[in-house]
């Protein structure tokens, strides 16, 4: 396997490319009811389209309506004909947690392990006291912001890494690989990244999202997820003569909560432990509305949790009268492991490349969902790779230059393996 630093015809510098992308405001917004949710995402899509055209990628397509960009890197002639078509996907939008406008990225060279003053006034300090992971990054070059915005390494680091892979292969046809597909998507952060994803146009048999964090991250398990809405109908009566007549809807909501297992709560769970999470509760004596999310990696345990919700509702309706508690429960997404398991080569090959590069694979179940989970259930098995970015969705977000470069090597290495891999 060849490292990118040993390659003859160099692509554009990864970090310059990344910083150019961070300057475009692509923050998504879940309240616009539009697709894409914000116009800024089109600006990045147009730029990526232009750059892919210029570097000579094939089938470059910009979906101007829904803001997706697709491209192909054709297989090299020496690659066997029946190798699988592998895809790489990153999202163009950034989180709405902190502004993504006028991002002022800068590089802290040879980080010395001390506090990093992000803003001039010292208001925002990136400190190893708050973020212990920094202690492992001494000697590294870090990309940080000025504290007024997020960085957008989530997921522009992934985009820059995929673009660098594409340019590397296009400039160095002696590097053997099979057919490679690329896609950049909008609105991942608001859960709509795959709504208009054209799987047929994309044309990959397997893919990786490049949307993880720490170098070595390899994610192929996520939660099974459901949303619960309870509408509780009480009976409001003057409290002076309410005996045996009043039904307090809010207290029934409390009663529902009291019957859930106390420790199966996000406050007390980690790893593969699932939970019931009360996300919203609003009520009077007459009426209460309560929302929960239910999560579990294990499908059986997930079913048991949902059954428990139904049983409690049934109990309360028996106790207080039919129709007191109205339940709506819908599945949101499922654990991709079910769809990855028949194609474990996706995990094994990524691990193999990492190990060859001296990177320890970090194999942790995601306590959330990913676009890859959605795509896996639409027929495109799709684990998630690292990017080298940290502290996502906030002004303390940073990226490690060497880890971003190594992520490019991981992607190149995976393409190399699938250039030989016959199915
Ligand atoms: Zn992301």
Tab-separated table of C-alpha atoms and ligand atoms in Angstrom:
chain	number	residue	atom	x	y	z
A	1	UNK	CA	0.000	0.000	0.000
A	2	UNK	CA	1.271	3.429	-0.918
A	3	UNK	CA	0.952	6.346	1.485
A	4	UNK	CA	-0.278	9.638	0.085
A	5	UNK	CA	3.046	11.263	1.011
A	6	UNK	CA	4.844	8.810	-1.319
A	7	UNK	CA	2.622	9.540	-4.295
A	8	UNK	CA	4.229	11.114	-7.350
A	9	UNK	CA	1.662	13.622	-8.593
A	10	UNK	CA	0.435	15.510	-5.549
A	11	UNK	CA	-3.182	16.660	-5.247
A	12	UNK	CA	-4.006	20.096	-3.861
A	13	UNK	CA	-3.067	20.374	-0.198
A	14	UNK	CA	-5.805	18.809	1.935
A	15	UNK	CA	-5.777	21.542	4.572
A	16	UNK	CA	-5.979	24.431	2.101
A	17	UNK	CA	-8.913	22.667	0.501
A	18	UNK	CA	-10.612	22.105	3.857
A	19	UNK	CA	-10.202	25.727	4.951
A	20	UNK	CA	-11.703	26.925	1.649
A	21	UNK	CA	-14.810	24.807	2.343
A	22	UNK	CA	-15.150	26.044	5.936
A	23	UNK	CA	-15.548	29.615	4.653
A	24	UNK	CA	-18.884	28.803	3.027
A	25	UNK	CA	-21.813	29.085	5.427
A	26	UNK	CA	-23.790	25.859	5.012
A	27	UNK	CA	-25.635	25.712	8.328
A	28	UNK	CA	-28.879	23.749	7.921
A	29	UNK	CA	-32.162	24.769	9.551
A	30	UNK	CA	-34.877	22.332	10.552
A	31	UNK	CA	-37.601	24.989	10.541
A	32	UNK	CA	-37.618	26.095	6.892
A	33	UNK	CA	-39.511	23.084	5.492
A	34	UNK	CA	-37.383	23.381	2.369
A	35	UNK	CA	-35.032	20.969	0.676
A	36	UNK	CA	-32.221	21.878	0.978
A	37	UNK	CA	-33.151	23.723	4.141
A	38	UNK	CA	-30.799	26.655	3.478
A	39	UNK	CA	-29.462	28.235	0.242
A	40	UNK	CA	-25.830	28.363	1.439
A	41	UNK	CA	-25.525	24.617	0.899
A	42	UNK	CA	-25.944	25.232	-2.843
A	43	UNK	CA	-22.835	27.449	-2.793
A	44	UNK	CA	-20.687	24.596	-1.555
A	45	UNK	CA	-22.398	22.121	-3.912
A	46	UNK	CA	-21.611	24.389	-6.890
A	47	UNK	CA	-17.999	24.717	-5.823
A	48	UNK	CA	-17.599	20.946	-5.405
A	49	UNK	CA	-19.241	20.367	-8.791
A	50	UNK	CA	-16.790	22.786	-10.414
A	51	UNK	CA	-13.775	21.262	-8.680
A	52	UNK	CA	-14.788	17.714	-9.600
A	53	UNK	CA	-15.209	18.795	-13.237
A	54	UNK	CA	-11.828	20.493	-13.215
A	55	UNK	CA	-10.035	17.487	-11.785
A	56	UNK	CA	-11.558	15.287	-14.467
A	57	UNK	CA	-13.991	13.126	-12.503
A	58	UNK	CA	-16.664	11.306	-14.552
A	59	UNK	CA	-20.473	11.519	-14.398
A	60	UNK	CA	-20.273	14.682	-12.311
A	61	UNK	CA	-23.841	15.643	-11.499
A	62	UNK	CA	-25.266	18.443	-9.405
A	63	UNK	CA	-28.891	17.943	-8.409
A	64	UNK	CA	-29.874	21.601	-8.486
A	65	UNK	CA	-33.268	20.964	-6.994
A	66	UNK	CA	-32.281	19.039	-3.883
A	67	UNK	CA	-28.589	19.964	-3.643
A	68	UNK	CA	-26.718	16.674	-3.986
A	69	UNK	CA	-23.427	16.257	-5.847
A	70	UNK	CA	-22.435	12.916	-7.391
A	71	UNK	CA	-19.311	11.806	-9.257
A	72	UNK	CA	-17.434	8.719	-10.409
A	73	UNK	CA	-13.743	7.857	-10.445
A	74	UNK	CA	-13.533	5.116	-13.101
A	75	UNK	CA	-11.691	1.888	-12.301
A	76	UNK	CA	-8.106	1.607	-13.480
A	77	UNK	CA	-7.560	-0.766	-16.398
A	78	UNK	CA	-5.570	-3.239	-14.312
A	79	UNK	CA	-8.375	-3.717	-11.756
A	80	UNK	CA	-10.351	-6.984	-12.203
A	81	UNK	CA	-13.735	-6.444	-13.869
A	82	UNK	CA	-15.891	-7.841	-11.070
A	83	UNK	CA	-14.665	-5.779	-8.152
A	84	UNK	CA	-17.444	-4.102	-6.151
A	85	UNK	CA	-18.243	-0.433	-6.731
A	86	UNK	CA	-17.368	1.411	-3.519
A	87	UNK	CA	-18.776	4.800	-2.537
A	88	UNK	CA	-17.809	7.572	-0.121
A	89	UNK	CA	-20.306	10.068	1.253
A	90	UNK	CA	-20.030	13.245	3.327
A	91	UNK	CA	-22.535	15.931	4.213
A	92	UNK	CA	-22.217	19.570	3.246
A	93	UNK	CA	-24.336	21.169	5.982
A	94	UNK	CA	-23.172	22.094	9.465
A	95	UNK	CA	-25.013	21.907	12.780
A	96	UNK	CA	-27.314	24.730	13.825
A	97	UNK	CA	-25.990	24.583	17.405
A	98	UNK	CA	-23.499	27.390	16.761
A	99	UNK	CA	-23.126	29.813	13.852
A	100	UNK	CA	-21.244	28.603	10.772
A	101	UNK	CA	-20.997	32.060	9.197
A	102	UNK	CA	-17.626	33.768	8.669
A	103	UNK	CA	-15.656	30.823	10.016
A	104	UNK	CA	-12.152	32.015	10.735
A	105	UNK	CA	-10.083	28.848	10.875
A	106	UNK	CA	-6.451	29.022	11.908
A	107	UNK	CA	-3.720	26.482	12.557
A	108	UNK	CA	-2.076	26.128	15.953
A	109	UNK	CA	1.276	24.638	15.014
A	110	UNK	CA	3.056	22.141	17.223
A	111	UNK	CA	0.471	22.351	20.026
A	112	UNK	CA	2.223	22.554	23.399
A	113	UNK	CA	-0.538	21.109	25.569
A	114	UNK	CA	-1.613	24.382	27.166
A	115	UNK	CA	-4.842	26.401	26.922
A	116	UNK	CA	-5.594	27.768	23.454
A	117	UNK	CA	-7.081	31.239	23.465
A	118	UNK	CA	-9.620	31.086	20.646
A	119	UNK	CA	-10.938	34.640	20.866
A	120	UNK	CA	-8.719	37.711	21.304
A	121	UNK	CA	-10.614	38.737	24.432
A	122	UNK	CA	-9.957	35.376	26.069
A	123	UNK	CA	-13.681	34.654	26.415
A	124	UNK	CA	-13.411	31.326	24.615
A	125	UNK	CA	-10.576	29.071	25.648
A	126	UNK	CA	-9.970	25.588	24.309
A	127	UNK	CA	-8.516	23.913	27.372
A	128	UNK	CA	-7.339	20.379	28.124
A	129	UNK	CA	-9.127	20.808	31.471
A	130	UNK	CA	-12.468	20.858	29.671
A	131	UNK	CA	-11.440	18.599	26.795
A	132	UNK	CA	-8.947	16.017	28.098
A	133	UNK	CA	-8.496	14.576	24.583
A	134	UNK	CA	-6.244	17.592	23.922
A	135	UNK	CA	-3.584	16.114	26.193
A	136	UNK	CA	-3.100	13.377	23.572
A	137	UNK	CA	-2.556	15.982	20.860
A	138	UNK	CA	0.630	17.690	22.012
A	139	UNK	CA	3.078	18.163	19.160
A	140	UNK	CA	0.234	18.121	16.620
A	141	UNK	CA	-0.927	20.914	14.338
A	142	UNK	CA	-4.524	21.719	15.262
A	143	UNK	CA	-7.107	23.626	13.226
A	144	UNK	CA	-9.293	25.783	15.476
A	145	UNK	CA	-11.743	28.700	15.137
A	146	UNK	CA	-11.740	32.154	16.700
A	147	UNK	CA	-14.480	31.002	19.091
A	148	UNK	CA	-17.298	32.870	17.350
A	149	UNK	CA	-18.358	29.919	15.185
A	150	UNK	CA	-18.047	26.176	14.858
A	151	UNK	CA	-15.300	24.884	12.557
A	152	UNK	CA	-17.367	22.634	10.330
A	153	UNK	CA	-14.929	19.713	10.325
A	154	UNK	CA	-18.258	17.929	10.699
A	155	UNK	CA	-18.367	17.219	7.885
A	156	UNK	CA	-16.218	19.389	5.636
A	157	UNK	CA	-13.160	17.458	6.819
A	158	UNK	CA	-14.834	14.389	5.286
A	159	UNK	CA	-15.553	16.283	2.060
A	160	UNK	CA	-11.963	17.555	1.780
A	161	UNK	CA	-10.636	14.033	2.428
A	162	UNK	CA	-12.860	12.468	-0.227
A	163	UNK	CA	-11.974	15.210	-2.738
A	164	UNK	CA	-8.273	14.667	-2.042
A	165	UNK	CA	-8.692	10.922	-2.588
A	166	UNK	CA	-10.444	11.653	-5.914
A	167	UNK	CA	-7.738	14.029	-7.119
A	168	UNK	CA	-4.984	11.638	-6.005
A	169	UNK	CA	-6.410	8.793	-8.081
A	170	UNK	CA	-7.172	10.977	-11.092
A	171	UNK	CA	-3.622	12.371	-11.139
A	172	UNK	CA	-1.926	9.012	-10.557
A	173	UNK	CA	-3.488	6.390	-12.855
A	174	UNK	CA	-0.811	3.881	-11.853
A	175	UNK	CA	-2.550	3.518	-8.461
A	176	UNK	CA	-4.834	0.532	-8.930
A	177	UNK	CA	-8.450	0.754	-7.798
A	178	UNK	CA	-11.957	-0.311	-8.812
A	179	UNK	CA	-14.818	2.020	-9.663
A	180	UNK	CA	-15.341	4.637	-6.951
A	181	UNK	CA	-18.461	6.710	-6.391
A	182	UNK	CA	-18.668	9.983	-4.513
A	183	UNK	CA	-21.681	11.818	-3.093
A	184	UNK	CA	-22.078	14.982	-1.068
A	185	UNK	CA	-25.426	15.436	0.651
A	186	UNK	CA	-27.333	18.306	2.293
A	187	UNK	CA	-29.223	18.511	5.611
A	188	UNK	CA	-27.706	15.556	7.465
A	189	UNK	CA	-27.769	17.501	10.716
A	190	UNK	CA	-31.536	17.861	10.563
A	191	UNK	CA	-32.024	14.184	9.704
A	192	UNK	CA	-32.971	14.764	6.072
A	193	UNK	CA	-29.678	13.918	4.385
A	194	UNK	CA	-30.964	10.842	2.597
A	195	UNK	CA	-34.488	12.056	1.729
A	196	UNK	CA	-33.641	12.745	-1.902
A	197	UNK	CA	-30.514	10.607	-2.207
A	198	UNK	CA	-30.560	8.961	-5.642
A	199	UNK	CA	-29.207	5.476	-4.970
A	200	UNK	CA	-29.493	4.494	-8.607
A	201	UNK	CA	-27.487	7.453	-9.825
A	202	UNK	CA	-24.938	6.923	-7.065
A	203	UNK	CA	-24.496	3.360	-8.253
A	204	UNK	CA	-22.277	1.965	-5.488
A	205	UNK	CA	-22.789	-1.517	-4.041
A	206	UNK	CA	-21.247	-0.547	-0.717
A	207	UNK	CA	-20.288	2.791	0.756
A	208	UNK	CA	-18.724	4.527	3.739
A	209	UNK	CA	-19.857	7.808	5.208
A	210	UNK	CA	-16.795	9.840	6.201
A	211	UNK	CA	-18.430	11.581	9.142
A	212	UNK	CA	-16.870	10.220	12.337
A	213	UNK	CA	-14.436	11.822	14.744
A	214	UNK	CA	-11.223	10.482	16.270
A	215	UNK	CA	-8.698	8.883	13.961
A	216	UNK	CA	-9.453	5.165	13.757
A	217	UNK	CA	-13.171	5.491	14.415
A	218	UNK	CA	-15.110	2.841	12.564
A	219	UNK	CA	-18.815	2.809	13.278
A	220	UNK	CA	-21.222	0.168	12.043
A	221	UNK	CA	-23.665	-0.130	14.917
A	222	UNK	CA	-26.171	2.487	15.940
A	223	UNK	CA	-29.368	2.698	17.942
A	224	UNK	CA	-32.746	1.337	16.998
A	225	UNK	CA	-34.942	4.340	17.555
A	226	UNK	CA	-38.617	5.124	18.140
A	227	UNK	CA	-40.580	8.232	19.035
A	228	UNK	CA	-43.469	8.190	21.464
A	229	UNK	CA	-46.237	10.735	21.803
A	230	UNK	CA	-48.715	10.501	24.669
A	231	UNK	CA	-51.825	12.648	24.748
A	232	UNK	CA	-53.439	12.370	28.152
A	233	UNK	CA	-57.038	13.440	28.548
A	234	UNK	CA	-57.921	14.455	32.084
A	235	UNK	CA	-61.109	15.835	33.594
A	236	UNK	CA	-60.907	19.280	35.102
A	237	UNK	CA	-63.307	19.961	37.960
A	238	UNK	CA	-63.298	22.787	40.532
A	239	UNK	CA	-60.765	21.567	43.106
A	240	UNK	CA	-63.245	22.404	45.870
A	241	UNK	CA	-65.516	19.563	44.923
A	242	UNK	CA	-63.224	17.382	42.864
A	243	UNK	CA	-63.328	14.289	45.050
A	244	UNK	CA	-63.836	11.152	42.940
A	245	UNK	CA	-64.532	13.333	39.898
A	246	UNK	CA	-61.302	15.012	38.876
A	247	UNK	CA	-58.726	13.304	36.648
A	248	UNK	CA	-55.451	15.227	36.583
A	249	UNK	CA	-53.805	14.598	33.203
A	250	UNK	CA	-50.393	15.883	34.284
A	251	UNK	CA	-50.343	13.576	37.293
A	252	UNK	CA	-51.163	10.660	35.028
A	253	UNK	CA	-48.148	11.697	32.919
A	254	UNK	CA	-46.054	11.518	36.095
A	255	UNK	CA	-47.491	8.109	36.803
A	256	UNK	CA	-46.468	6.930	33.346
A	257	UNK	CA	-42.904	8.122	33.946
A	258	UNK	CA	-42.826	6.474	37.385
A	259	UNK	CA	-43.479	3.076	35.834
A	260	UNK	CA	-40.485	3.265	33.489
A	261	UNK	CA	-37.249	1.690	34.766
A	262	UNK	CA	-35.501	4.523	36.611
A	263	UNK	CA	-31.999	3.759	35.412
A	264	UNK	CA	-32.841	3.198	31.746
A	265	UNK	CA	-32.339	6.879	31.187
A	266	UNK	CA	-29.719	8.731	29.125
A	267	UNK	CA	-28.383	10.236	32.361
A	268	UNK	CA	-27.325	6.791	33.589
A	269	UNK	CA	-26.513	4.803	30.458
A	270	UNK	CA	-23.567	4.373	28.103
A	271	UNK	CA	-22.114	1.928	25.567
A	272	UNK	CA	-24.802	-0.487	24.438
A	273	UNK	CA	-27.280	0.412	27.179
A	274	UNK	CA	-30.594	1.670	25.846
A	275	UNK	CA	-32.982	4.177	27.391
A	276	UNK	CA	-36.299	6.026	27.515
A	277	UNK	CA	-35.731	9.754	27.261
A	278	UNK	CA	-38.411	12.255	28.214
A	279	UNK	CA	-37.910	15.044	25.658
A	280	UNK	CA	-40.950	17.211	26.357
A	281	UNK	CA	-43.803	17.411	28.829
A	282	UNK	CA	-46.552	20.008	28.872
A	283	UNK	CA	-49.690	19.746	30.871
A	284	UNK	CA	-52.650	21.037	32.809
A	285	UNK	CA	-55.289	19.160	34.776
A	286	UNK	CA	-57.387	18.826	31.630
A	287	UNK	CA	-54.731	17.732	29.186
A	288	UNK	CA	-51.074	16.684	29.030
A	289	UNK	CA	-48.789	16.028	26.080
A	290	UNK	CA	-45.599	14.050	26.601
A	291	UNK	CA	-42.845	13.052	24.204
A	292	UNK	CA	-40.255	10.331	24.637
A	293	UNK	CA	-37.576	8.834	22.487
A	294	UNK	CA	-36.810	5.138	22.948
A	295	UNK	CA	-33.360	3.795	22.041
A	296	UNK	CA	-31.583	0.441	22.113
A	297	UNK	CA	-28.847	-1.180	20.002
A	298	UNK	CA	-30.337	-4.619	20.545
A	299	UNK	CA	-33.463	-5.265	18.471
A	300	UNK	CA	-34.985	-7.640	21.059
A	301	UNK	CA	-34.449	-5.192	23.896
A	302	UNK	CA	-35.785	-2.408	21.683
A	303	UNK	CA	-38.978	-4.418	21.138
A	304	UNK	CA	-39.266	-5.074	24.880
A	305	UNK	CA	-38.973	-1.348	25.577
A	306	UNK	CA	-41.725	-0.533	23.110
A	307	UNK	CA	-43.878	-3.305	24.579
A	308	UNK	CA	-43.389	-1.778	28.020
A	309	UNK	CA	-44.698	1.573	26.745
A	310	UNK	CA	-47.786	-0.153	25.325
A	311	UNK	CA	-48.356	-2.098	28.543
A	312	UNK	CA	-48.176	0.983	30.752
A	313	UNK	CA	-50.622	2.804	28.489
A	314	UNK	CA	-52.966	-0.175	28.650
A	315	UNK	CA	-52.721	-0.289	32.437
A	316	UNK	CA	-53.470	3.439	32.768
A	317	UNK	CA	-56.440	3.154	30.433
A	318	UNK	CA	-57.824	0.273	32.494
A	319	UNK	CA	-57.324	2.275	35.655
A	320	UNK	CA	-58.723	5.624	34.463
A	321	UNK	CA	-60.972	4.662	31.574
A	322	UNK	CA	-60.468	3.850	27.919
A	323	UNK	CA	-59.140	6.791	25.894
A	324	UNK	CA	-57.470	8.517	28.841
A	325	UNK	CA	-54.015	7.948	27.333
A	326	UNK	CA	-53.646	8.090	23.561
A	327	UNK	CA	-50.411	6.586	22.313
A	328	UNK	CA	-48.620	7.202	19.012
A	329	UNK	CA	-45.349	5.306	18.640
A	330	UNK	CA	-43.288	5.285	15.467
A	331	UNK	CA	-39.923	3.786	14.599
A	332	UNK	CA	-37.416	6.402	13.428
A	333	UNK	CA	-34.466	4.289	12.304
A	334	UNK	CA	-32.774	0.951	12.942
A	335	UNK	CA	-29.343	-0.360	13.848
A	336	UNK	CA	-27.338	-0.748	10.654
A	337	UNK	CA	-25.493	-3.808	12.023
A	338	UNK	CA	-28.293	-6.035	10.670
A	339	UNK	CA	-27.463	-4.794	7.163
A	340	UNK	CA	-23.683	-4.723	7.635
A	341	UNK	CA	-23.371	-8.233	9.103
A	342	UNK	CA	-23.820	-9.997	5.737
A	343	UNK	CA	-21.006	-7.771	4.358
A	344	UNK	CA	-18.493	-7.747	7.185
A	345	UNK	CA	-15.701	-7.282	4.619
A	346	UNK	CA	-16.589	-3.567	4.853
A	347	UNK	CA	-15.469	-3.555	8.476
A	348	UNK	CA	-12.645	-6.052	8.097
A	349	UNK	CA	-11.078	-4.251	5.140
A	350	UNK	CA	-11.249	-0.848	6.830
A	351	UNK	CA	-9.626	-2.342	9.935
A	352	UNK	CA	-6.967	-4.025	7.841
A	353	UNK	CA	-6.038	-0.725	6.199
A	354	UNK	CA	-5.926	1.061	9.542
A	355	UNK	CA	-3.693	-1.584	11.039
A	356	UNK	CA	-1.339	-1.417	8.059
A	357	UNK	CA	-1.131	2.329	8.620
A	358	UNK	CA	-0.390	1.835	12.312
A	359	UNK	CA	-3.772	3.221	13.378
A	360	UNK	CA	-5.715	1.428	16.099
A	361	UNK	CA	-9.309	0.906	14.965
A	362	UNK	CA	-11.817	2.344	17.446
A	363	UNK	CA	-14.842	0.147	17.295
A	364	UNK	CA	-17.661	1.767	19.263
A	365	UNK	CA	-21.437	1.593	18.826
A	366	UNK	CA	-22.922	4.988	17.950
A	367	UNK	CA	-25.378	6.308	20.518
A	368	UNK	CA	-27.439	7.949	17.810
A	369	UNK	CA	-28.182	7.466	14.137
A	370	UNK	CA	-26.300	8.259	10.938
A	371	UNK	CA	-27.137	8.800	7.310
A	372	UNK	CA	-25.338	5.503	6.810
A	373	UNK	CA	-27.967	3.733	8.919
A	374	UNK	CA	-30.726	5.111	6.714
A	375	UNK	CA	-28.817	4.176	3.554
A	376	UNK	CA	-28.071	0.693	4.872
A	377	UNK	CA	-31.816	0.096	5.191
A	378	UNK	CA	-32.371	1.490	1.700
A	379	UNK	CA	-30.046	-1.205	0.363
A	380	UNK	CA	-26.621	0.452	0.537
A	381	UNK	CA	-24.609	-1.033	3.433
A	382	UNK	CA	-22.731	1.965	4.772
A	383	UNK	CA	-20.455	2.079	7.858
A	384	UNK	CA	-18.962	5.353	9.080
A	385	UNK	CA	-15.272	6.311	8.986
A	386	UNK	CA	-13.308	8.871	11.001
A	387	UNK	CA	-12.389	12.366	9.796
A	388	UNK	CA	-9.880	13.583	12.403
A	389	UNK	CA	-12.296	16.198	13.786
A	390	UNK	CA	-13.250	16.664	17.459
A	391	UNK	CA	-15.824	18.451	19.651
A	392	UNK	CA	-18.454	18.594	16.962
A	393	UNK	CA	-21.428	20.974	17.048
A	394	UNK	CA	-19.728	23.703	19.016
A	395	UNK	CA	-17.270	26.571	19.039
A	396	UNK	CA	-14.622	24.289	20.565
A	397	UNK	CA	-14.584	22.078	17.508
A	398	UNK	CA	-11.091	21.400	16.198
A	399	UNK	CA	-9.346	19.114	13.731
A	400	UNK	CA	-5.930	17.465	13.827
A	401	UNK	CA	-3.945	18.007	10.619
A	402	UNK	CA	-2.041	14.703	10.716
A	403	UNK	CA	-5.236	12.745	11.474
A	404	UNK	CA	-7.010	14.318	8.514
A	405	UNK	CA	-4.064	13.354	6.300
A	406	UNK	CA	-4.117	9.805	7.655
A	407	UNK	CA	-7.840	9.592	6.963
A	408	UNK	CA	-7.051	10.247	3.297
A	409	UNK	CA	-4.606	7.332	3.479
A	410	UNK	CA	-7.329	5.149	4.993
A	411	UNK	CA	-9.716	6.019	2.150
A	412	UNK	CA	-7.015	5.437	-0.486
A	413	UNK	CA	-6.140	2.124	1.174
A	414	UNK	CA	-9.764	0.954	1.208
A	415	UNK	CA	-10.074	1.792	-2.510
A	416	UNK	CA	-6.851	-0.119	-3.103
A	417	UNK	CA	-8.196	-3.244	-1.387
A	418	UNK	CA	-11.466	-3.107	-3.317
A	419	UNK	CA	-9.450	-2.701	-6.523
A	420	UNK	CA	-8.357	-6.329	-5.990
A	421	UNK	CA	-11.363	-7.644	-4.133
A	422	UNK	CA	-13.554	-9.861	-6.260
A	423	UNK	CA	-17.102	-10.807	-5.279
B	1	LIG	ZN1	-21.649	14.906	10.627
